[in-house]
Amino acid sequence: MTFKVGLLGLGTVGTGTAQILLDPTDRQPLLQELELYRVGVRNLEKARSVEVPRACLTTDLESIVRDPAVEIVVELLGGLEPARSLILTAIAHGKHVVTANKAVIARYGEEIFAAAADAGVYVLLEAAVGGGIPVIEPLKQSLCANRIQGILGIVNGTTNYILTRMQREGGDFGPILEDAQRLGYAEADPTADVDGWDAADKIAILASLAFGGRVERSQITCEGIRAITASDIAYAERLGFTIKLLAKAKRQNQGDTWRLEASVYPTLVPLSHPLASVNDVYNAILVEGEPVGQVMFFGPGAGAGPTASAVVADILNIAAVLSAGGDRDHLDPLLACRYLQTVELAPPAETAARFYLRIVVQDSPGVIGKVGTIFGEQGISLESIVQTDVSGETAELVVITHEVQEGIMRRAIAELEALPLVQAIANLLHVL
């Protein structure tokens, strides 16, 4: 039995996927039952590092998703359109779908999964989060007996690379970003990465699967790393922390009900925490469940080989179901995705965290006391408050708080900004 695959896109990940499909030797034997049947590209004449038979190539992507012979469509185009429309058309024509497109799934997952359920087909997306790290299927299968309490992770390699270099070299964000772009670790337009959008897409997907319902991507609080300075990196290290861009989804229990905290923030991570040692372009995702406790998934979060590994694993999962005579009227509930409800998200002001605050103040007697008084009046307990660099008539105060609701912290900051002796709130970061 041979299963015909239609591949949409022959870029970095598409090329890696094609290479695996065309070279099944010493891999899972089921790979020999897969045929790379048609490949959609933008330019037929472009030189490529993988030898795909010319007869397989086409610029008509619509013809692939409508072709009766194609059983599995692999969407590796990226972006929202035409990817979304092609996925839905493939589903409408009875095709199973594999995608690495986190943006489409984060925004249109409910629509896509509902269409797939109605059509009796699978939509698999292991490669959409974490590159080559297996985390989607473990959430759906290996950890399915657990009540998930939280997910915390480094899910964007570009920002992790930049922050790692800032820590090692003591450099500022701008020059290191430019160097990362030159080396190919950051896109020419790095907005989605450095502003946290990519990480927000990924935590929306993970949270939706882990907590059994649609998590609205637009409601996820998202901050990037542009405001991180060499001073913040140095102060964090002096205090026993490193700074990482963390994506978080956490169950907030309220008696018999619960809601979800979901966010992306640059965060001070204690050096003793397992995520603190995840550096460069690597990703790591920590899942906490009951009764399993904590498990962590670590590995390369992007790149042709790692991401293609996850793509082909999904193709093989579908091929295994088809070879066993899978019934379209009875999809495997541990393999298929479907959102049965919308998960309520807690407003940011009602979420609690520890905070790091760096303040530029006049270097005058009593300044620490006045700052401390404002925190005390708001009921905010301080873990530490220290005066650091003094330059002329100004100094910097670095404050670490105990856990406090963000809304209360914001009120305290507004009062601080009104003090004549406070010249600037230089930065506010979360602390793990």
Tab-separated table of C-alpha atoms in Angstrom:
chain	number	residue	atom	x	y	z
A	1	MET	CA	0.000	0.000	0.000
A	2	THR	CA	1.364	3.416	-0.981
A	3	PHE	CA	0.182	6.728	0.456
A	4	LYS	CA	0.566	9.749	-1.787
A	5	VAL	CA	1.772	12.983	-0.189
A	6	GLY	CA	1.185	16.479	-1.559
A	7	LEU	CA	3.754	18.965	-0.231
A	8	LEU	CA	2.951	22.694	-0.223
A	9	GLY	CA	6.198	24.644	-0.031
A	10	LEU	CA	9.790	23.682	-0.671
A	11	GLY	CA	11.581	26.190	1.519
A	12	THR	CA	13.874	25.304	4.413
A	13	VAL	CA	11.495	22.920	6.192
A	14	GLY	CA	9.913	21.676	2.952
A	15	THR	CA	13.349	20.751	1.634
A	16	GLY	CA	14.177	18.891	4.846
A	17	THR	CA	10.871	17.041	4.661
A	18	ALA	CA	11.391	16.065	1.023
A	19	GLN	CA	14.883	14.784	1.804
A	20	ILE	CA	13.531	12.406	4.452
A	21	LEU	CA	10.679	11.182	2.253
A	22	LEU	CA	13.054	10.533	-0.651
A	23	ASP	CA	15.619	8.720	1.508
A	24	PRO	CA	13.793	6.190	3.712
A	25	THR	CA	16.764	3.827	4.210
A	26	ASP	CA	17.364	2.853	7.862
A	27	ARG	CA	14.338	4.829	9.028
A	28	GLN	CA	10.871	3.674	10.124
A	29	PRO	CA	9.862	0.996	7.561
A	30	LEU	CA	6.488	2.656	7.009
A	31	LEU	CA	8.358	5.490	5.256
A	32	GLN	CA	8.802	3.185	2.301
A	33	GLU	CA	5.023	3.263	1.854
A	34	LEU	CA	5.005	7.060	1.375
A	35	GLU	CA	5.265	8.616	-2.076
A	36	LEU	CA	6.145	12.282	-2.552
A	37	TYR	CA	3.546	12.645	-5.269
A	38	ARG	CA	3.197	16.376	-5.902
A	39	VAL	CA	5.125	19.437	-4.663
A	40	GLY	CA	3.864	23.015	-4.840
A	41	VAL	CA	6.475	25.743	-5.366
A	42	ARG	CA	6.553	29.402	-6.422
A	43	ASN	CA	9.256	29.029	-9.066
A	44	LEU	CA	9.785	25.904	-11.156
A	45	GLU	CA	13.234	27.029	-12.331
A	46	LYS	CA	14.789	27.746	-8.926
A	47	ALA	CA	17.918	25.714	-8.082
A	48	ARG	CA	17.278	23.427	-5.108
A	49	SER	CA	19.359	21.281	-2.786
A	50	VAL	CA	16.938	18.364	-3.050
A	51	GLU	CA	16.290	16.452	-6.274
A	52	VAL	CA	12.536	16.288	-6.698
A	53	PRO	CA	11.384	14.851	-10.056
A	54	ARG	CA	10.397	17.732	-12.306
A	55	ALA	CA	7.070	16.059	-13.077
A	56	CYS	CA	6.119	16.353	-9.386
A	57	LEU	CA	6.553	20.132	-9.260
A	58	THR	CA	3.754	22.609	-9.865
A	59	THR	CA	2.987	26.234	-9.123
A	60	ASP	CA	-0.730	25.430	-8.888
A	61	LEU	CA	-1.099	24.708	-5.180
A	62	GLU	CA	-4.879	24.540	-5.439
A	63	SER	CA	-4.577	21.579	-7.804
A	64	ILE	CA	-2.658	19.621	-5.153
A	65	VAL	CA	-5.256	20.001	-2.419
A	66	ARG	CA	-8.015	19.009	-4.874
A	67	ASP	CA	-6.164	16.072	-6.477
A	68	PRO	CA	-8.134	12.839	-5.795
A	69	ALA	CA	-4.911	10.822	-5.659
A	70	VAL	CA	-3.359	12.858	-2.817
A	71	GLU	CA	-4.201	11.441	0.604
A	72	ILE	CA	-2.001	13.579	2.881
A	73	VAL	CA	-1.410	17.312	2.344
A	74	VAL	CA	1.636	18.824	4.071
A	75	GLU	CA	1.373	22.620	4.435
A	76	LEU	CA	4.757	24.302	4.929
A	77	LEU	CA	4.060	27.711	3.419
A	78	GLY	CA	3.874	29.763	6.600
A	79	GLY	CA	1.772	32.903	6.986
A	80	LEU	CA	-1.996	33.110	7.210
A	81	GLU	CA	-3.020	33.094	3.543
A	82	PRO	CA	-3.152	31.184	1.300
A	83	ALA	CA	-2.210	28.589	3.934
A	84	ARG	CA	-5.544	28.711	5.794
A	85	SER	CA	-7.636	28.492	2.627
A	86	LEU	CA	-5.552	25.647	1.227
A	87	ILE	CA	-5.817	23.681	4.470
A	88	LEU	CA	-9.600	24.090	4.522
A	89	THR	CA	-9.876	23.131	0.855
A	90	ALA	CA	-7.759	20.026	1.468
A	91	ILE	CA	-10.026	19.047	4.366
A	92	ALA	CA	-13.142	19.642	2.266
A	93	HIS	CA	-11.718	17.210	-0.313
A	94	GLY	CA	-11.104	14.521	2.310
A	95	LYS	CA	-7.352	15.004	2.727
A	96	HIS	CA	-5.520	14.528	6.001
A	97	VAL	CA	-3.318	17.531	6.790
A	98	VAL	CA	0.078	18.003	8.412
A	99	THR	CA	1.187	21.556	9.121
A	100	ALA	CA	4.012	23.448	10.819
A	101	ASN	CA	2.035	26.697	10.692
A	102	LYS	CA	1.669	28.003	14.249
A	103	ALA	CA	0.137	31.326	13.137
A	104	VAL	CA	-2.736	29.654	11.278
A	105	ILE	CA	-3.434	27.149	14.051
A	106	ALA	CA	-3.242	29.759	16.834
A	107	ARG	CA	-5.792	31.971	15.069
A	108	TYR	CA	-7.972	29.527	13.108
A	109	GLY	CA	-7.496	26.229	14.928
A	110	GLU	CA	-11.114	25.972	16.030
A	111	GLU	CA	-12.384	26.412	12.459
A	112	ILE	CA	-9.820	23.990	11.034
A	113	PHE	CA	-10.325	21.262	13.649
A	114	ALA	CA	-14.117	21.468	13.407
A	115	ALA	CA	-13.908	21.093	9.628
A	116	ALA	CA	-11.551	18.139	10.027
A	117	ALA	CA	-13.867	16.411	12.499
A	118	ASP	CA	-16.823	16.863	10.157
A	119	ALA	CA	-14.793	15.474	7.243
A	120	GLY	CA	-13.361	12.575	9.244
A	121	VAL	CA	-9.723	13.567	8.675
A	122	TYR	CA	-6.755	14.356	10.887
A	123	VAL	CA	-4.889	17.659	11.193
A	124	LEU	CA	-1.547	17.110	12.912
A	125	LEU	CA	0.815	19.897	13.949
A	126	GLU	CA	3.775	18.593	15.928
A	127	ALA	CA	6.174	20.870	14.036
A	128	ALA	CA	4.188	24.025	14.870
A	129	VAL	CA	5.732	24.269	18.358
A	130	GLY	CA	9.271	23.486	19.394
A	131	GLY	CA	10.740	22.399	16.050
A	132	GLY	CA	12.068	18.888	16.538
A	133	ILE	CA	10.981	18.642	20.184
A	134	PRO	CA	8.109	16.169	20.623
A	135	VAL	CA	5.609	18.061	22.785
A	136	ILE	CA	2.264	18.197	20.926
A	137	GLU	CA	1.726	14.432	20.758
A	138	PRO	CA	2.957	13.886	24.344
A	139	LEU	CA	0.369	16.428	25.516
A	140	LYS	CA	-2.368	14.663	23.559
A	141	GLN	CA	-1.276	11.096	24.336
A	142	SER	CA	1.483	10.392	26.874
A	143	LEU	CA	0.213	12.968	29.382
A	144	CYS	CA	-3.505	12.613	28.621
A	145	ALA	CA	-4.272	11.011	32.007
A	146	ASN	CA	-3.059	14.123	33.814
A	147	ARG	CA	-4.814	17.250	34.965
A	148	ILE	CA	-2.422	19.815	33.536
A	149	GLN	CA	-1.611	22.617	35.965
A	150	GLY	CA	0.798	24.692	33.922
A	151	ILE	CA	3.098	25.010	30.934
A	152	LEU	CA	6.205	27.185	31.009
A	153	GLY	CA	8.744	27.387	28.245
A	154	ILE	CA	11.341	28.983	26.068
A	155	VAL	CA	9.720	28.534	22.673
A	156	ASN	CA	11.506	31.065	20.459
A	157	GLY	CA	15.087	30.368	19.457
A	158	THR	CA	15.826	33.832	18.060
A	159	THR	CA	15.113	35.678	21.298
A	160	ASN	CA	16.890	33.017	23.339
A	161	TYR	CA	19.972	33.397	21.133
A	162	ILE	CA	19.943	37.193	21.531
A	163	LEU	CA	19.491	37.064	25.312
A	164	THR	CA	22.206	34.412	25.634
A	165	ARG	CA	24.649	36.621	23.733
A	166	MET	CA	23.689	39.664	25.782
A	167	GLN	CA	24.480	37.713	28.944
A	168	ARG	CA	27.777	36.304	27.691
A	169	GLU	CA	29.062	39.487	26.092
A	170	GLY	CA	27.483	42.220	28.187
A	171	GLY	CA	26.147	43.792	24.997
A	172	ASP	CA	22.956	45.690	24.263
A	173	PHE	CA	19.972	44.415	22.314
A	174	GLY	CA	20.332	46.452	19.096
A	175	PRO	CA	23.863	45.492	17.986
A	176	ILE	CA	23.357	41.830	18.905
A	177	LEU	CA	20.069	41.709	16.955
A	178	GLU	CA	21.873	43.103	13.906
A	179	ASP	CA	24.567	40.450	14.267
A	180	ALA	CA	21.914	37.729	14.659
A	181	GLN	CA	20.305	38.920	11.412
A	182	ARG	CA	23.655	38.822	9.631
A	183	LEU	CA	24.262	35.257	10.846
A	184	GLY	CA	20.770	34.103	9.850
A	185	TYR	CA	19.468	33.543	13.396
A	186	ALA	CA	17.010	36.433	13.071
A	187	GLU	CA	14.767	37.422	10.169
A	188	ALA	CA	15.223	40.643	8.225
A	189	ASP	CA	11.956	41.701	9.905
A	190	PRO	CA	12.369	40.255	13.427
A	191	THR	CA	9.122	41.685	14.808
A	192	ALA	CA	7.278	38.398	15.337
A	193	ASP	CA	10.206	37.002	17.301
A	194	VAL	CA	11.520	39.913	19.357
A	195	ASP	CA	8.069	41.311	20.203
A	196	GLY	CA	6.903	37.903	21.451
A	197	TRP	CA	4.217	37.257	18.821
A	198	ASP	CA	5.697	33.936	17.729
A	199	ALA	CA	5.897	32.732	21.329
A	200	ALA	CA	2.292	33.835	21.915
A	201	ASP	CA	1.123	31.777	18.925
A	202	LYS	CA	2.881	28.748	20.348
A	203	ILE	CA	1.604	29.030	23.914
A	204	ALA	CA	-1.926	29.515	22.541
A	205	ILE	CA	-1.597	26.163	20.777
A	206	LEU	CA	-0.046	24.353	23.738
A	207	ALA	CA	-2.594	25.768	26.160
A	208	SER	CA	-5.522	24.860	23.912
A	209	LEU	CA	-4.375	21.251	23.788
A	210	ALA	CA	-3.368	21.011	27.437
A	211	PHE	CA	-6.485	22.615	28.898
A	212	GLY	CA	-9.044	21.174	26.514
A	213	GLY	CA	-10.448	24.268	24.855
A	214	ARG	CA	-9.871	27.215	22.592
A	215	VAL	CA	-7.467	29.803	23.988
A	216	GLU	CA	-7.999	33.112	22.222
A	217	ARG	CA	-4.638	34.208	20.830
A	218	SER	CA	-5.702	37.869	20.914
A	219	GLN	CA	-6.225	37.711	24.695
A	220	ILE	CA	-2.712	36.526	25.508
A	221	THR	CA	-0.641	39.271	27.116
A	222	CYS	CA	2.560	39.620	25.146
A	223	GLU	CA	5.771	41.575	25.745
A	224	GLY	CA	9.014	41.161	23.834
A	225	ILE	CA	12.666	41.757	24.615
A	226	ARG	CA	13.366	45.117	22.950
A	227	ALA	CA	13.457	46.922	26.320
A	228	ILE	CA	16.043	44.577	27.863
A	229	THR	CA	19.378	46.336	28.364
A	230	ALA	CA	22.862	45.259	29.294
A	231	SER	CA	22.195	46.834	32.714
A	232	ASP	CA	19.176	44.576	33.291
A	233	ILE	CA	21.212	41.522	32.298
A	234	ALA	CA	24.026	42.536	34.688
A	235	TYR	CA	21.702	43.298	37.610
A	236	ALA	CA	19.858	40.015	37.100
A	237	GLU	CA	23.113	38.072	37.166
A	238	ARG	CA	24.259	39.919	40.280
A	239	LEU	CA	21.005	38.926	41.985
A	240	GLY	CA	21.255	35.262	40.938
A	241	PHE	CA	19.041	35.303	37.844
A	242	THR	CA	19.205	35.124	34.074
A	243	ILE	CA	16.647	36.717	31.718
A	244	LYS	CA	14.602	34.543	29.353
A	245	LEU	CA	11.529	35.180	27.226
A	246	LEU	CA	9.023	32.796	28.813
A	247	ALA	CA	5.659	31.687	27.482
A	248	LYS	CA	3.315	30.626	30.254
A	249	ALA	CA	-0.102	29.046	30.658
A	250	LYS	CA	-1.187	28.359	34.225
A	251	ARG	CA	-4.411	27.089	35.750
A	252	GLN	CA	-5.846	29.590	38.241
A	253	ASN	CA	-8.203	27.655	40.519
A	254	GLN	CA	-11.221	29.457	41.986
A	255	GLY	CA	-13.120	27.025	44.169
A	256	ASP	CA	-14.996	24.630	41.895
A	257	THR	CA	-14.114	26.626	38.781
A	258	TRP	CA	-10.909	27.766	37.161
A	259	ARG	CA	-9.554	30.101	34.548
A	260	LEU	CA	-6.265	30.394	32.748
A	261	GLU	CA	-3.333	32.756	32.988
A	262	ALA	CA	-1.629	32.955	29.584
A	263	SER	CA	1.219	35.314	28.772
A	264	VAL	CA	4.588	35.940	27.180
A	265	TYR	CA	7.028	38.042	29.225
A	266	PRO	CA	10.780	38.555	29.532
A	267	THR	CA	11.372	37.030	32.946
A	268	LEU	CA	14.132	36.789	35.530
A	269	VAL	CA	14.753	33.057	36.006
A	270	PRO	CA	16.705	31.807	39.051
A	271	LEU	CA	20.015	30.287	38.014
A	272	SER	CA	19.012	27.082	39.836
A	273	HIS	CA	15.916	26.625	37.621
A	274	PRO	CA	16.197	24.062	34.781
A	275	LEU	CA	15.160	26.679	32.163
A	276	ALA	CA	18.055	28.962	33.167
A	277	SER	CA	20.618	26.750	31.424
A	278	VAL	CA	18.703	26.582	28.112
A	279	ASN	CA	20.807	28.801	25.865
A	280	ASP	CA	21.372	29.868	22.261
A	281	VAL	CA	18.682	28.715	19.796
A	282	TYR	CA	17.489	25.809	21.934
A	283	ASN	CA	13.931	25.531	23.241
A	284	ALA	CA	12.609	23.892	26.388
A	285	ILE	CA	9.045	23.363	27.607
A	286	LEU	CA	8.204	22.475	31.196
A	287	VAL	CA	4.825	20.808	31.751
A	288	GLU	CA	3.348	20.313	35.202
A	289	GLY	CA	0.535	17.829	35.655
A	290	GLU	CA	-1.259	15.887	38.321
A	291	PRO	CA	-0.220	13.218	39.117
A	292	VAL	CA	2.943	13.156	36.942
A	293	GLY	CA	4.587	16.246	38.458
A	294	GLN	CA	7.013	18.168	36.239
A	295	VAL	CA	8.422	16.947	32.931
A	296	MET	CA	10.611	18.968	30.590
A	297	PHE	CA	11.040	18.703	26.824
A	298	PHE	CA	14.314	20.095	25.456
A	299	GLY	CA	15.917	20.316	22.041
A	300	PRO	CA	16.446	22.317	18.850
A	301	GLY	CA	13.449	24.581	18.348
A	302	ALA	CA	13.857	25.311	14.638
A	303	GLY	CA	15.840	24.448	11.532
A	304	ALA	CA	15.342	22.234	8.519
A	305	GLY	CA	16.303	18.916	10.089
A	306	PRO	CA	14.583	19.189	13.491
A	307	THR	CA	11.344	20.627	12.107
A	308	ALA	CA	11.227	18.177	9.204
A	309	SER	CA	11.673	15.367	11.742
A	310	ALA	CA	8.438	16.439	13.424
A	311	VAL	CA	6.611	16.919	10.108
A	312	VAL	CA	7.454	13.428	8.873
A	313	ALA	CA	6.521	11.904	12.244
A	314	ASP	CA	3.043	13.357	11.774
A	315	ILE	CA	2.856	11.995	8.230
A	316	LEU	CA	3.801	8.572	9.562
A	317	ASN	CA	1.144	8.779	12.286
A	318	ILE	CA	-1.503	9.346	9.626
A	319	ALA	CA	-0.061	6.623	7.381
A	320	ALA	CA	-0.173	4.186	10.310
A	321	VAL	CA	-3.875	4.919	10.864
A	322	LEU	CA	-4.611	4.548	7.144
A	323	SER	CA	-2.679	1.284	6.886
A	324	ALA	CA	-4.755	-0.083	9.761
A	325	GLY	CA	-7.951	0.819	7.888
A	326	GLY	CA	-8.838	3.888	9.959
A	327	ASP	CA	-12.554	4.694	10.101
A	328	ARG	CA	-13.391	8.271	9.078
A	329	ASP	CA	-16.513	8.144	11.251
A	330	HIS	CA	-14.479	7.318	14.343
A	331	LEU	CA	-11.289	9.388	14.556
A	332	ASP	CA	-8.763	8.420	17.229
A	333	PRO	CA	-9.523	10.937	20.031
A	334	LEU	CA	-5.887	10.860	21.186
A	335	LEU	CA	-4.633	11.787	17.727
A	336	ALA	CA	-7.284	14.207	16.481
A	337	CYS	CA	-7.651	17.772	17.779
A	338	ARG	CA	-10.916	19.458	18.649
A	339	TYR	CA	-11.819	22.383	20.893
A	340	LEU	CA	-15.025	21.692	22.817
A	341	GLN	CA	-15.142	24.986	24.722
A	342	THR	CA	-13.489	28.385	25.049
A	343	VAL	CA	-11.164	28.701	28.024
A	344	GLU	CA	-11.674	31.815	30.138
A	345	LEU	CA	-8.495	33.861	30.496
A	346	ALA	CA	-7.756	35.865	33.624
A	347	PRO	CA	-7.259	39.606	33.002
A	348	PRO	CA	-3.564	40.573	33.359
A	349	ALA	CA	-4.359	42.875	36.298
A	350	GLU	CA	-5.697	39.852	38.218
A	351	THR	CA	-2.655	37.645	37.715
A	352	ALA	CA	0.061	37.452	40.352
A	353	ALA	CA	3.830	37.440	39.969
A	354	ARG	CA	7.045	38.576	41.502
A	355	PHE	CA	8.526	41.656	39.858
A	356	TYR	CA	11.903	43.231	39.121
A	357	LEU	CA	11.782	47.027	38.974
A	358	ARG	CA	14.663	49.314	38.006
A	359	ILE	CA	14.175	52.963	38.914
A	360	VAL	CA	16.318	56.028	38.176
A	361	VAL	CA	16.114	58.399	41.171
A	362	GLN	CA	17.779	61.488	42.575
A	363	ASP	CA	20.750	60.517	44.720
A	364	SER	CA	19.470	62.060	47.936
A	365	PRO	CA	18.960	60.917	51.553
A	366	GLY	CA	15.757	59.048	52.300
A	367	VAL	CA	14.962	58.030	48.729
A	368	ILE	CA	14.863	54.316	49.536
A	369	GLY	CA	12.533	54.993	52.444
A	370	LYS	CA	10.103	57.002	50.317
A	371	VAL	CA	10.051	54.315	47.632
A	372	GLY	CA	9.561	51.644	50.267
A	373	THR	CA	6.684	53.571	51.816
A	374	ILE	CA	4.741	53.573	48.531
A	375	PHE	CA	5.128	49.825	48.225
A	376	GLY	CA	4.063	49.397	51.839
A	377	GLU	CA	0.939	51.502	51.349
A	378	GLN	CA	-0.046	49.262	48.430
A	379	GLY	CA	0.545	46.154	50.516
A	380	ILE	CA	3.485	45.013	48.378
A	381	SER	CA	6.113	43.002	50.240
A	382	LEU	CA	9.689	43.549	49.064
A	383	GLU	CA	12.220	40.761	48.782
A	384	SER	CA	15.055	43.237	48.250
A	385	ILE	CA	15.670	46.894	47.440
A	386	VAL	CA	19.207	48.048	46.703
A	387	GLN	CA	20.842	51.205	45.414
A	388	THR	CA	23.184	50.402	42.572
A	389	ASP	CA	25.077	52.592	40.120
A	390	VAL	CA	25.452	56.236	41.096
A	391	SER	CA	26.207	58.743	38.342
A	392	GLY	CA	26.390	62.418	39.234
A	393	GLU	CA	23.184	63.374	41.005
A	394	THR	CA	21.245	60.228	40.068
A	395	ALA	CA	21.265	56.622	41.203
A	396	GLU	CA	19.476	53.419	40.244
A	397	LEU	CA	17.331	51.405	42.582
A	398	VAL	CA	16.666	47.763	41.829
A	399	VAL	CA	13.642	46.261	43.575
A	400	ILE	CA	12.539	42.619	43.723
A	401	THR	CA	9.039	42.092	45.116
A	402	HIS	CA	7.305	39.102	46.573
A	403	GLU	CA	4.271	37.841	44.662
A	404	VAL	CA	1.670	40.529	44.060
A	405	GLN	CA	-1.214	41.084	41.666
A	406	GLU	CA	-0.100	42.954	38.570
A	407	GLY	CA	-2.868	45.541	38.932
A	408	ILE	CA	-1.589	46.474	42.395
A	409	MET	CA	1.981	46.660	41.093
A	410	ARG	CA	0.880	49.008	38.303
A	411	ARG	CA	-0.796	51.305	40.836
A	412	ALA	CA	2.409	51.467	42.861
A	413	ILE	CA	4.389	52.333	39.736
A	414	ALA	CA	1.963	55.162	38.927
A	415	GLU	CA	2.560	56.600	42.417
A	416	LEU	CA	6.319	56.249	42.004
A	417	GLU	CA	6.217	58.108	38.706
A	418	ALA	CA	4.481	61.004	40.482
A	419	LEU	CA	7.311	61.402	43.009
A	420	PRO	CA	9.621	64.343	42.140
A	421	LEU	CA	12.675	62.310	43.166
A	422	VAL	CA	11.864	59.535	40.643
A	423	GLN	CA	13.280	60.455	37.228
A	424	ALA	CA	12.307	57.305	35.319
A	425	ILE	CA	10.929	53.803	35.633
A	426	ALA	CA	13.727	52.190	33.635
A	427	ASN	CA	12.231	48.699	33.420
A	428	LEU	CA	9.663	46.348	34.896
A	429	LEU	CA	10.106	42.605	34.423
A	430	HIS	CA	8.507	39.477	35.799
A	431	VAL	CA	10.448	37.208	38.168
A	432	LEU	CA	9.921	33.448	38.221
